Short mmCIF file of C-alpha atoms and ligand atoms in Angstrom, two decimals:
data_model
loop_
_atom_site.label_atom_id
_atom_site.label_comp_id
_atom_site.label_asym_id
_atom_site.label_seq_id
_atom_site.Cartn_x
_atom_site.Cartn_y
_atom_site.Cartn_z
CA UNK A 1 -83.65 -17.53 -47.28
CA UNK A 2 -80.22 -18.72 -48.35
CA UNK A 3 -78.00 -15.97 -49.69
CA UNK A 4 -76.82 -18.42 -52.36
CA UNK A 5 -79.98 -18.75 -54.44
CA UNK A 6 -78.35 -18.21 -57.84
CA UNK A 7 -75.15 -19.40 -59.48
CA UNK A 8 -74.50 -15.73 -60.20
CA UNK A 9 -74.28 -15.14 -56.43
CA UNK A 10 -72.22 -18.28 -55.87
CA UNK A 11 -69.70 -16.95 -58.42
CA UNK A 12 -69.00 -14.03 -56.08
CA UNK A 13 -68.25 -16.24 -53.08
CA UNK A 14 -66.84 -19.39 -54.71
CA UNK A 15 -65.89 -18.61 -58.32
CA UNK A 16 -64.07 -21.88 -58.98
CA UNK A 17 -66.71 -24.13 -57.47
CA UNK A 18 -69.46 -22.27 -59.35
CA UNK A 19 -67.58 -22.69 -62.62
CA UNK A 20 -66.98 -26.41 -62.16
CA UNK A 21 -70.59 -27.19 -61.21
CA UNK A 22 -71.99 -24.99 -64.00
CA UNK A 23 -69.71 -26.57 -66.60
CA UNK A 24 -71.13 -29.97 -65.71
CA UNK A 25 -74.69 -28.69 -66.03
CA UNK A 26 -74.19 -26.74 -69.28
CA UNK A 27 -72.27 -29.56 -70.96
CA UNK A 28 -74.68 -32.24 -69.79
CA UNK A 29 -71.91 -33.91 -67.85
CA UNK A 30 -73.21 -33.65 -64.32
CA UNK A 31 -71.27 -36.00 -62.07
CA UNK A 32 -73.27 -38.53 -60.08
CA UNK A 33 -71.23 -37.81 -57.00
CA UNK A 34 -69.60 -34.64 -55.81
CA UNK A 35 -67.43 -33.94 -52.80
CA UNK A 36 -67.50 -30.31 -51.67
CA UNK A 37 -64.42 -29.86 -49.55
CA UNK A 38 -63.63 -26.69 -47.62
CA UNK A 39 -63.60 -25.06 -44.18
CA UNK A 40 -66.79 -24.51 -42.24
CA UNK A 41 -68.87 -21.53 -43.28
CA UNK A 42 -67.93 -21.53 -46.95
CA UNK A 43 -71.46 -22.07 -48.33
CA UNK A 44 -71.04 -25.79 -49.08
CA UNK A 45 -74.55 -26.76 -47.96
CA UNK A 46 -76.16 -23.77 -49.66
CA UNK A 47 -74.36 -24.75 -52.86
CA UNK A 48 -75.57 -28.35 -52.60
CA UNK A 49 -79.15 -27.06 -52.27
CA UNK A 50 -78.63 -24.70 -55.22
CA UNK A 51 -77.39 -27.68 -57.26
CA UNK A 52 -80.48 -29.68 -56.25
CA UNK A 53 -82.73 -26.76 -57.21
CA UNK A 54 -81.09 -26.54 -60.60
CA UNK A 55 -81.62 -30.27 -61.25
CA UNK A 56 -85.27 -30.22 -60.15
CA UNK A 57 -86.38 -26.73 -61.21
CA UNK A 58 -89.25 -26.92 -63.71
CA UNK A 59 -88.45 -23.53 -65.23
CA UNK A 60 -84.70 -22.81 -65.22
CA UNK A 61 -83.69 -19.30 -66.26
CA UNK A 62 -81.01 -18.51 -68.85
CA UNK A 63 -80.28 -22.23 -69.20
CA UNK A 64 -78.71 -22.61 -65.78
CA UNK A 65 -80.32 -20.63 -62.96
CA UNK A 66 -83.07 -22.23 -60.85
CA UNK A 67 -86.15 -20.00 -60.98
CA UNK A 68 -86.60 -19.91 -57.22
CA UNK A 69 -90.39 -19.72 -57.48
CA UNK A 70 -91.58 -23.09 -58.85
CA UNK A 71 -92.93 -25.66 -56.41
CA UNK A 72 -89.69 -27.69 -56.58
CA UNK A 73 -87.42 -24.71 -55.92
CA UNK A 74 -89.55 -23.58 -52.99
CA UNK A 75 -89.78 -27.02 -51.40
CA UNK A 76 -86.02 -27.49 -51.64
CA UNK A 77 -85.49 -24.11 -50.02
CA UNK A 78 -87.72 -25.22 -47.14
CA UNK A 79 -86.15 -28.68 -46.91
CA UNK A 80 -89.46 -30.38 -47.67
CA UNK A 81 -88.79 -31.88 -51.10
CA UNK A 82 -89.01 -35.71 -50.98
CA UNK A 83 -86.33 -36.03 -53.69
CA UNK A 84 -83.75 -34.13 -51.67
CA UNK A 85 -82.45 -35.97 -48.64
CA UNK A 86 -80.07 -34.43 -46.14
CA UNK A 87 -78.08 -36.67 -43.78
CA UNK A 88 -76.48 -35.13 -40.70
CA UNK A 89 -74.46 -36.70 -37.92
CA UNK A 90 -76.52 -38.29 -35.19
CA UNK A 91 -74.34 -37.19 -32.30
CA UNK A 92 -70.65 -37.50 -33.16
CA UNK A 93 -71.04 -40.00 -35.96
CA UNK A 94 -73.01 -40.73 -39.09
CA UNK A 95 -74.08 -44.32 -38.58
CA UNK A 96 -74.81 -47.20 -40.93
CA UNK A 97 -78.54 -47.09 -40.24
CA UNK A 98 -78.70 -43.48 -41.41
CA UNK A 99 -77.18 -44.43 -44.77
CA UNK A 100 -79.41 -47.52 -45.05
CA UNK A 101 -82.41 -45.37 -44.28
CA UNK A 102 -81.37 -42.95 -47.03
CA UNK A 103 -81.06 -45.74 -49.60
CA UNK A 104 -84.39 -47.21 -48.53
CA UNK A 105 -86.07 -43.82 -48.73
CA UNK A 106 -84.83 -43.31 -52.29
CA UNK A 107 -85.92 -46.76 -53.45
CA UNK A 108 -89.57 -46.08 -52.50
CA UNK A 109 -92.13 -45.59 -55.21
CA UNK A 110 -93.64 -42.65 -53.35
CA UNK A 111 -90.70 -40.47 -54.29
CA UNK A 112 -91.63 -38.00 -57.02
CA UNK A 113 -90.36 -38.31 -60.59
CA UNK A 114 -87.18 -36.62 -61.60
CA UNK A 115 -83.67 -36.56 -60.20
CA UNK A 116 -83.03 -37.43 -56.55
CA UNK A 117 -80.23 -35.81 -54.62
CA UNK A 118 -78.80 -36.82 -51.30
CA UNK A 119 -76.52 -34.54 -49.35
CA UNK A 120 -74.30 -35.84 -46.56
CA UNK A 121 -73.19 -33.02 -44.27
CA UNK A 122 -69.88 -33.52 -42.42
CA UNK A 123 -69.32 -36.71 -44.41
CA UNK A 124 -66.04 -37.26 -42.56
CA UNK A 125 -68.19 -38.28 -39.59
CA UNK A 126 -69.36 -41.46 -41.33
CA UNK A 127 -68.09 -44.44 -39.41
CA UNK A 128 -66.59 -47.46 -41.16
CA UNK A 129 -69.90 -49.30 -41.56
CA UNK A 130 -71.68 -46.23 -42.85
CA UNK A 131 -68.87 -45.56 -45.35
CA UNK A 132 -68.98 -49.12 -46.65
CA UNK A 133 -72.75 -49.00 -47.05
CA UNK A 134 -72.50 -45.73 -48.94
CA UNK A 135 -69.70 -47.11 -51.12
CA UNK A 136 -71.89 -50.03 -52.13
CA UNK A 137 -74.61 -47.61 -53.21
CA UNK A 138 -72.07 -45.56 -55.17
CA UNK A 139 -70.77 -48.68 -56.91
CA UNK A 140 -74.25 -49.61 -58.14
CA UNK A 141 -75.92 -46.22 -58.49
CA UNK A 142 -79.60 -46.07 -59.26
CA UNK A 143 -80.27 -43.91 -62.29
CA UNK A 144 -80.87 -40.21 -61.77
CA UNK A 145 -79.47 -40.25 -58.23
CA UNK A 146 -76.88 -37.65 -57.30
CA UNK A 147 -74.70 -37.56 -54.21
CA UNK A 148 -73.17 -34.46 -52.68
CA UNK A 149 -70.80 -35.12 -49.80
CA UNK A 150 -69.78 -32.08 -47.75
CA UNK A 151 -66.57 -32.26 -45.79
CA UNK A 152 -63.82 -30.19 -44.23
CA UNK A 153 -61.30 -32.91 -45.09
CA UNK A 154 -61.63 -35.31 -48.00
CA UNK A 155 -58.61 -37.28 -46.73
CA UNK A 156 -60.82 -38.48 -43.89
CA UNK A 157 -63.15 -40.20 -46.38
CA UNK A 158 -62.65 -43.68 -47.85
CA UNK A 159 -60.32 -43.39 -50.86
CA UNK A 160 -62.71 -45.58 -52.82
CA UNK A 161 -65.50 -43.06 -52.18
CA UNK A 162 -63.33 -40.11 -53.18
CA UNK A 163 -62.27 -41.86 -56.39
CA UNK A 164 -65.93 -42.18 -57.44
CA UNK A 165 -66.70 -38.49 -56.97
CA UNK A 166 -65.73 -35.16 -58.44
CA UNK A 167 -63.84 -33.19 -55.81
CA UNK A 168 -64.63 -29.47 -55.65
CA UNK A 169 -62.71 -27.16 -53.34
CA UNK A 170 -64.39 -24.37 -51.39
CA UNK A 171 -62.13 -21.53 -50.27
CA UNK A 172 -62.40 -19.42 -47.12
CA UNK A 173 -64.61 -16.47 -47.91
CA UNK A 174 -62.80 -13.16 -48.35
CA UNK A 175 -63.20 -10.71 -45.44
CA UNK A 176 -64.73 -7.96 -47.55
CA UNK A 177 -67.47 -10.37 -48.72
CA UNK A 178 -68.32 -11.32 -45.14
CA UNK A 179 -68.40 -7.63 -44.28
CA UNK A 180 -70.72 -6.86 -47.20
CA UNK A 181 -73.01 -9.76 -46.29
CA UNK A 182 -73.30 -8.51 -42.71
CA UNK A 183 -73.98 -4.94 -43.86
CA UNK A 184 -76.67 -6.20 -46.25
CA UNK A 185 -78.31 -8.02 -43.35
CA UNK A 186 -78.56 -4.79 -41.37
CA UNK A 187 -75.63 -5.38 -38.99
CA UNK A 188 -74.04 -2.13 -37.76
CA UNK A 189 -71.02 -0.83 -39.70
CA UNK A 190 -68.88 -1.20 -36.54
CA UNK A 191 -69.74 -4.89 -36.05
CA UNK A 192 -69.56 -5.56 -39.80
CA UNK A 193 -65.97 -4.35 -39.83
CA UNK A 194 -64.87 -6.12 -36.67
CA UNK A 195 -66.52 -9.57 -36.91
CA UNK A 196 -64.79 -10.65 -40.17
CA UNK A 197 -61.47 -10.09 -38.38
CA UNK A 198 -62.58 -12.65 -35.80
CA UNK A 199 -63.88 -15.36 -38.13
CA UNK A 200 -63.93 -16.16 -41.84
CA UNK A 201 -66.79 -18.59 -41.29
CA UNK A 202 -69.80 -16.75 -42.69
CA UNK A 203 -72.32 -18.71 -40.63
CA UNK A 204 -70.42 -18.05 -37.41
CA UNK A 205 -70.09 -14.37 -38.36
CA UNK A 206 -73.88 -14.08 -38.68
CA UNK A 207 -74.42 -15.87 -35.37
CA UNK A 208 -72.03 -13.50 -33.60
CA UNK A 209 -73.81 -10.48 -35.08
CA UNK A 210 -77.11 -11.85 -33.74
CA UNK A 211 -75.76 -12.61 -30.26
CA UNK A 212 -76.69 -9.90 -27.77
CA UNK A 213 -74.01 -11.12 -25.36
CA UNK A 214 -71.20 -10.94 -27.90
CA UNK A 215 -72.37 -7.61 -29.28
CA UNK A 216 -72.39 -6.19 -25.75
CA UNK A 217 -68.79 -7.35 -25.42
CA UNK A 218 -67.93 -5.37 -28.54
CA UNK A 219 -69.55 -2.30 -26.99
CA UNK A 220 -67.65 -2.96 -23.76
CA UNK A 221 -64.30 -2.95 -25.60
CA UNK A 222 -65.15 0.43 -27.11
CA UNK A 223 -66.29 1.72 -23.72
CA UNK A 224 -63.15 0.53 -21.91
CA UNK A 225 -60.87 2.22 -24.41
CA UNK A 226 -62.98 5.35 -24.26
CA UNK A 227 -62.15 5.57 -20.52
CA UNK A 228 -58.41 5.38 -21.08
CA UNK A 229 -56.41 8.47 -20.37
CA UNK A 230 -59.36 10.19 -18.68
CA UNK A 231 -58.68 11.61 -15.23
CA UNK A 232 -61.81 10.63 -13.33
CA UNK A 233 -62.45 7.32 -15.04
CA UNK A 234 -60.98 3.89 -14.40
CA UNK A 235 -60.77 1.04 -16.88
CA UNK A 236 -59.90 -1.30 -14.01
CA UNK A 237 -63.03 -0.48 -12.04
CA UNK A 238 -65.29 -0.60 -15.09
CA UNK A 239 -63.79 -3.96 -16.09
CA UNK A 240 -64.40 -5.36 -12.59
CA UNK A 241 -68.08 -4.50 -12.96
CA UNK A 242 -68.48 -6.55 -16.13
CA UNK A 243 -65.74 -9.16 -15.85
CA UNK A 244 -68.02 -11.91 -14.51
CA UNK A 245 -69.96 -11.90 -17.73
CA UNK A 246 -66.88 -11.67 -19.96
CA UNK A 247 -65.01 -14.40 -18.09
CA UNK A 248 -68.02 -16.71 -17.83
CA UNK A 249 -66.76 -19.00 -20.61
CA UNK A 250 -63.86 -19.46 -23.00
CA UNK A 251 -65.86 -18.28 -26.02
CA UNK A 252 -66.72 -14.88 -24.52
CA UNK A 253 -63.20 -14.51 -23.10
CA UNK A 254 -61.63 -15.29 -26.44
CA UNK A 255 -63.98 -12.88 -28.20
CA UNK A 256 -63.28 -10.10 -25.72
CA UNK A 257 -59.52 -10.58 -25.84
CA UNK A 258 -59.48 -10.76 -29.64
CA UNK A 259 -61.43 -7.51 -29.90
CA UNK A 260 -59.05 -5.87 -27.41
CA UNK A 261 -56.10 -7.07 -29.50
CA UNK A 262 -57.68 -5.63 -32.64
CA UNK A 263 -58.15 -2.26 -30.93
CA UNK A 264 -54.59 -2.34 -29.64
CA UNK A 265 -53.36 -3.13 -33.16
CA UNK A 266 -55.41 -0.20 -34.45
CA UNK A 267 -53.53 2.08 -32.04
CA UNK A 268 -50.25 0.72 -33.34
CA UNK A 269 -51.33 1.06 -36.96
CA UNK A 270 -52.35 4.63 -36.24
CA UNK A 271 -48.89 5.35 -34.85
CA UNK A 272 -47.30 3.71 -37.87
CA UNK A 273 -49.68 5.64 -40.16
CA UNK A 274 -51.06 2.40 -41.60
CA UNK A 275 -54.49 4.00 -41.59
CA UNK A 276 -55.92 1.67 -44.23
CA UNK A 277 -55.38 -1.28 -41.89
CA UNK A 278 -57.52 0.14 -39.10
CA UNK A 279 -60.43 -2.13 -38.19
CA UNK A 280 -62.49 0.08 -35.86
CA UNK A 281 -62.93 2.71 -38.57
CA UNK A 282 -65.98 4.22 -36.87
CA UNK A 283 -63.81 4.90 -33.78
CA UNK A 284 -61.13 6.85 -35.63
CA UNK A 285 -61.47 9.95 -33.42
CA UNK A 286 -60.97 7.88 -30.27
CA UNK A 287 -58.07 5.96 -31.79
CA UNK A 288 -56.43 9.24 -32.69
CA UNK A 289 -56.97 10.69 -29.18
CA UNK A 290 -55.60 7.60 -27.40
CA UNK A 291 -52.69 6.99 -29.77
CA UNK A 292 -51.53 10.60 -29.42
CA UNK A 293 -51.29 10.21 -25.65
CA UNK A 294 -49.23 7.07 -25.48
CA UNK A 295 -45.89 5.86 -26.77
CA UNK A 296 -45.53 3.29 -29.52
CA UNK A 297 -43.38 1.23 -27.19
CA UNK A 298 -46.12 1.03 -24.60
CA UNK A 299 -48.74 0.08 -27.22
CA UNK A 300 -46.48 -2.70 -28.49
CA UNK A 301 -45.60 -4.01 -25.07
CA UNK A 302 -49.26 -4.38 -24.05
CA UNK A 303 -50.15 -5.86 -27.42
CA UNK A 304 -47.49 -8.54 -26.90
CA UNK A 305 -48.91 -9.37 -23.48
CA UNK A 306 -52.42 -9.65 -24.92
CA UNK A 307 -51.19 -11.98 -27.66
CA UNK A 308 -49.35 -14.09 -25.10
CA UNK A 309 -52.51 -14.35 -22.99
CA UNK A 310 -54.48 -15.44 -26.05
CA UNK A 311 -52.23 -18.45 -26.59
CA UNK A 312 -52.64 -19.34 -22.91
CA UNK A 313 -56.45 -19.15 -22.91
CA UNK A 314 -56.85 -22.83 -23.66
CA UNK A 315 -54.82 -23.75 -20.59
CA UNK A 316 -56.32 -23.80 -17.16
CA UNK A 317 -54.89 -20.55 -15.87
CA UNK A 318 -56.29 -17.99 -13.45
CA UNK A 319 -58.16 -16.02 -16.11
CA UNK A 320 -59.56 -13.36 -13.80
CA UNK A 321 -56.09 -12.45 -12.56
CA UNK A 322 -54.56 -12.51 -16.04
CA UNK A 323 -57.24 -10.19 -17.43
CA UNK A 324 -57.06 -7.84 -14.42
CA UNK A 325 -53.31 -7.49 -14.97
CA UNK A 326 -53.71 -6.66 -18.65
CA UNK A 327 -56.39 -4.04 -18.01
CA UNK A 328 -54.30 -2.51 -15.21
CA UNK A 329 -51.28 -2.34 -17.52
CA UNK A 330 -53.43 -0.84 -20.22
CA UNK A 331 -54.67 1.83 -17.81
CA UNK A 332 -51.17 2.66 -16.58
CA UNK A 333 -49.78 2.70 -20.11
CA UNK A 334 -52.39 5.18 -21.24
CA UNK A 335 -51.54 7.92 -18.78
ZN1 ZN B 401 -87.64 -23.50 -60.08
#
């Protein structure tokens, strides 16, 4: 179930967007075309579905909330309502036929009474022909048809399309809200603190929390640091045992390195007594132990090397060697 099933919830995540959409509904001035513009993972699609539920709900609550339990609300939630049509890119592009198909679908008599809403996800992927076909529809709108175009960049849409729509901005979701969402979904406090530092895309954050591979990388970072400064343990050897998995692709490498950087920053913040900025709050005892055994200069020097490696990750370098060097430096620096 979508987390955004009420405007009241949307107000928490996207106060401005919620206000603009609600104003239209409460003042009977709903626009026939909206553009929801904002980065990925900002609840644009969920909001479009909420809007559709509000328009089709047979029993709205308090004047503006969809009830969530009528047949219309439920079918929209399950993407099975014939009056709500979602267009997604077929491969890289949204093609003319997809838009023609949408218009054809909505002109059929079999569609149920009441408003009809089409949602175009990643609308910036419409090619020229598709855009022109859509524009024609927008110029001669059928009554009771509403368009919601979702995009990361409204400048990539035809100006004539943008001028016919109400533009609503979606902002990146605040870290603490992503953290709270993860906690509510049963993600561990450790992961719920760390993941929002990696991404402010709420969908990506949830995917990471559900990925066993990525969560084992988080555990590995904690384990590696736990070995530092211990006489009979070696970070280098432990890293060698798991490095194949970590270095298997750029995504896992980037995740691993970012989590290492966050831990290294925590050590620095501990030294600087910026305790409220510490990310791995559940590891405070370890952070304290490690930070007390190492100089601030050494922490900073390794942090700089990690940051430098991060900018080089997209180039075709010898990753295995680069990571080995960092871990070796880390181990030396911690003694
Ligand atoms: Zn309803």
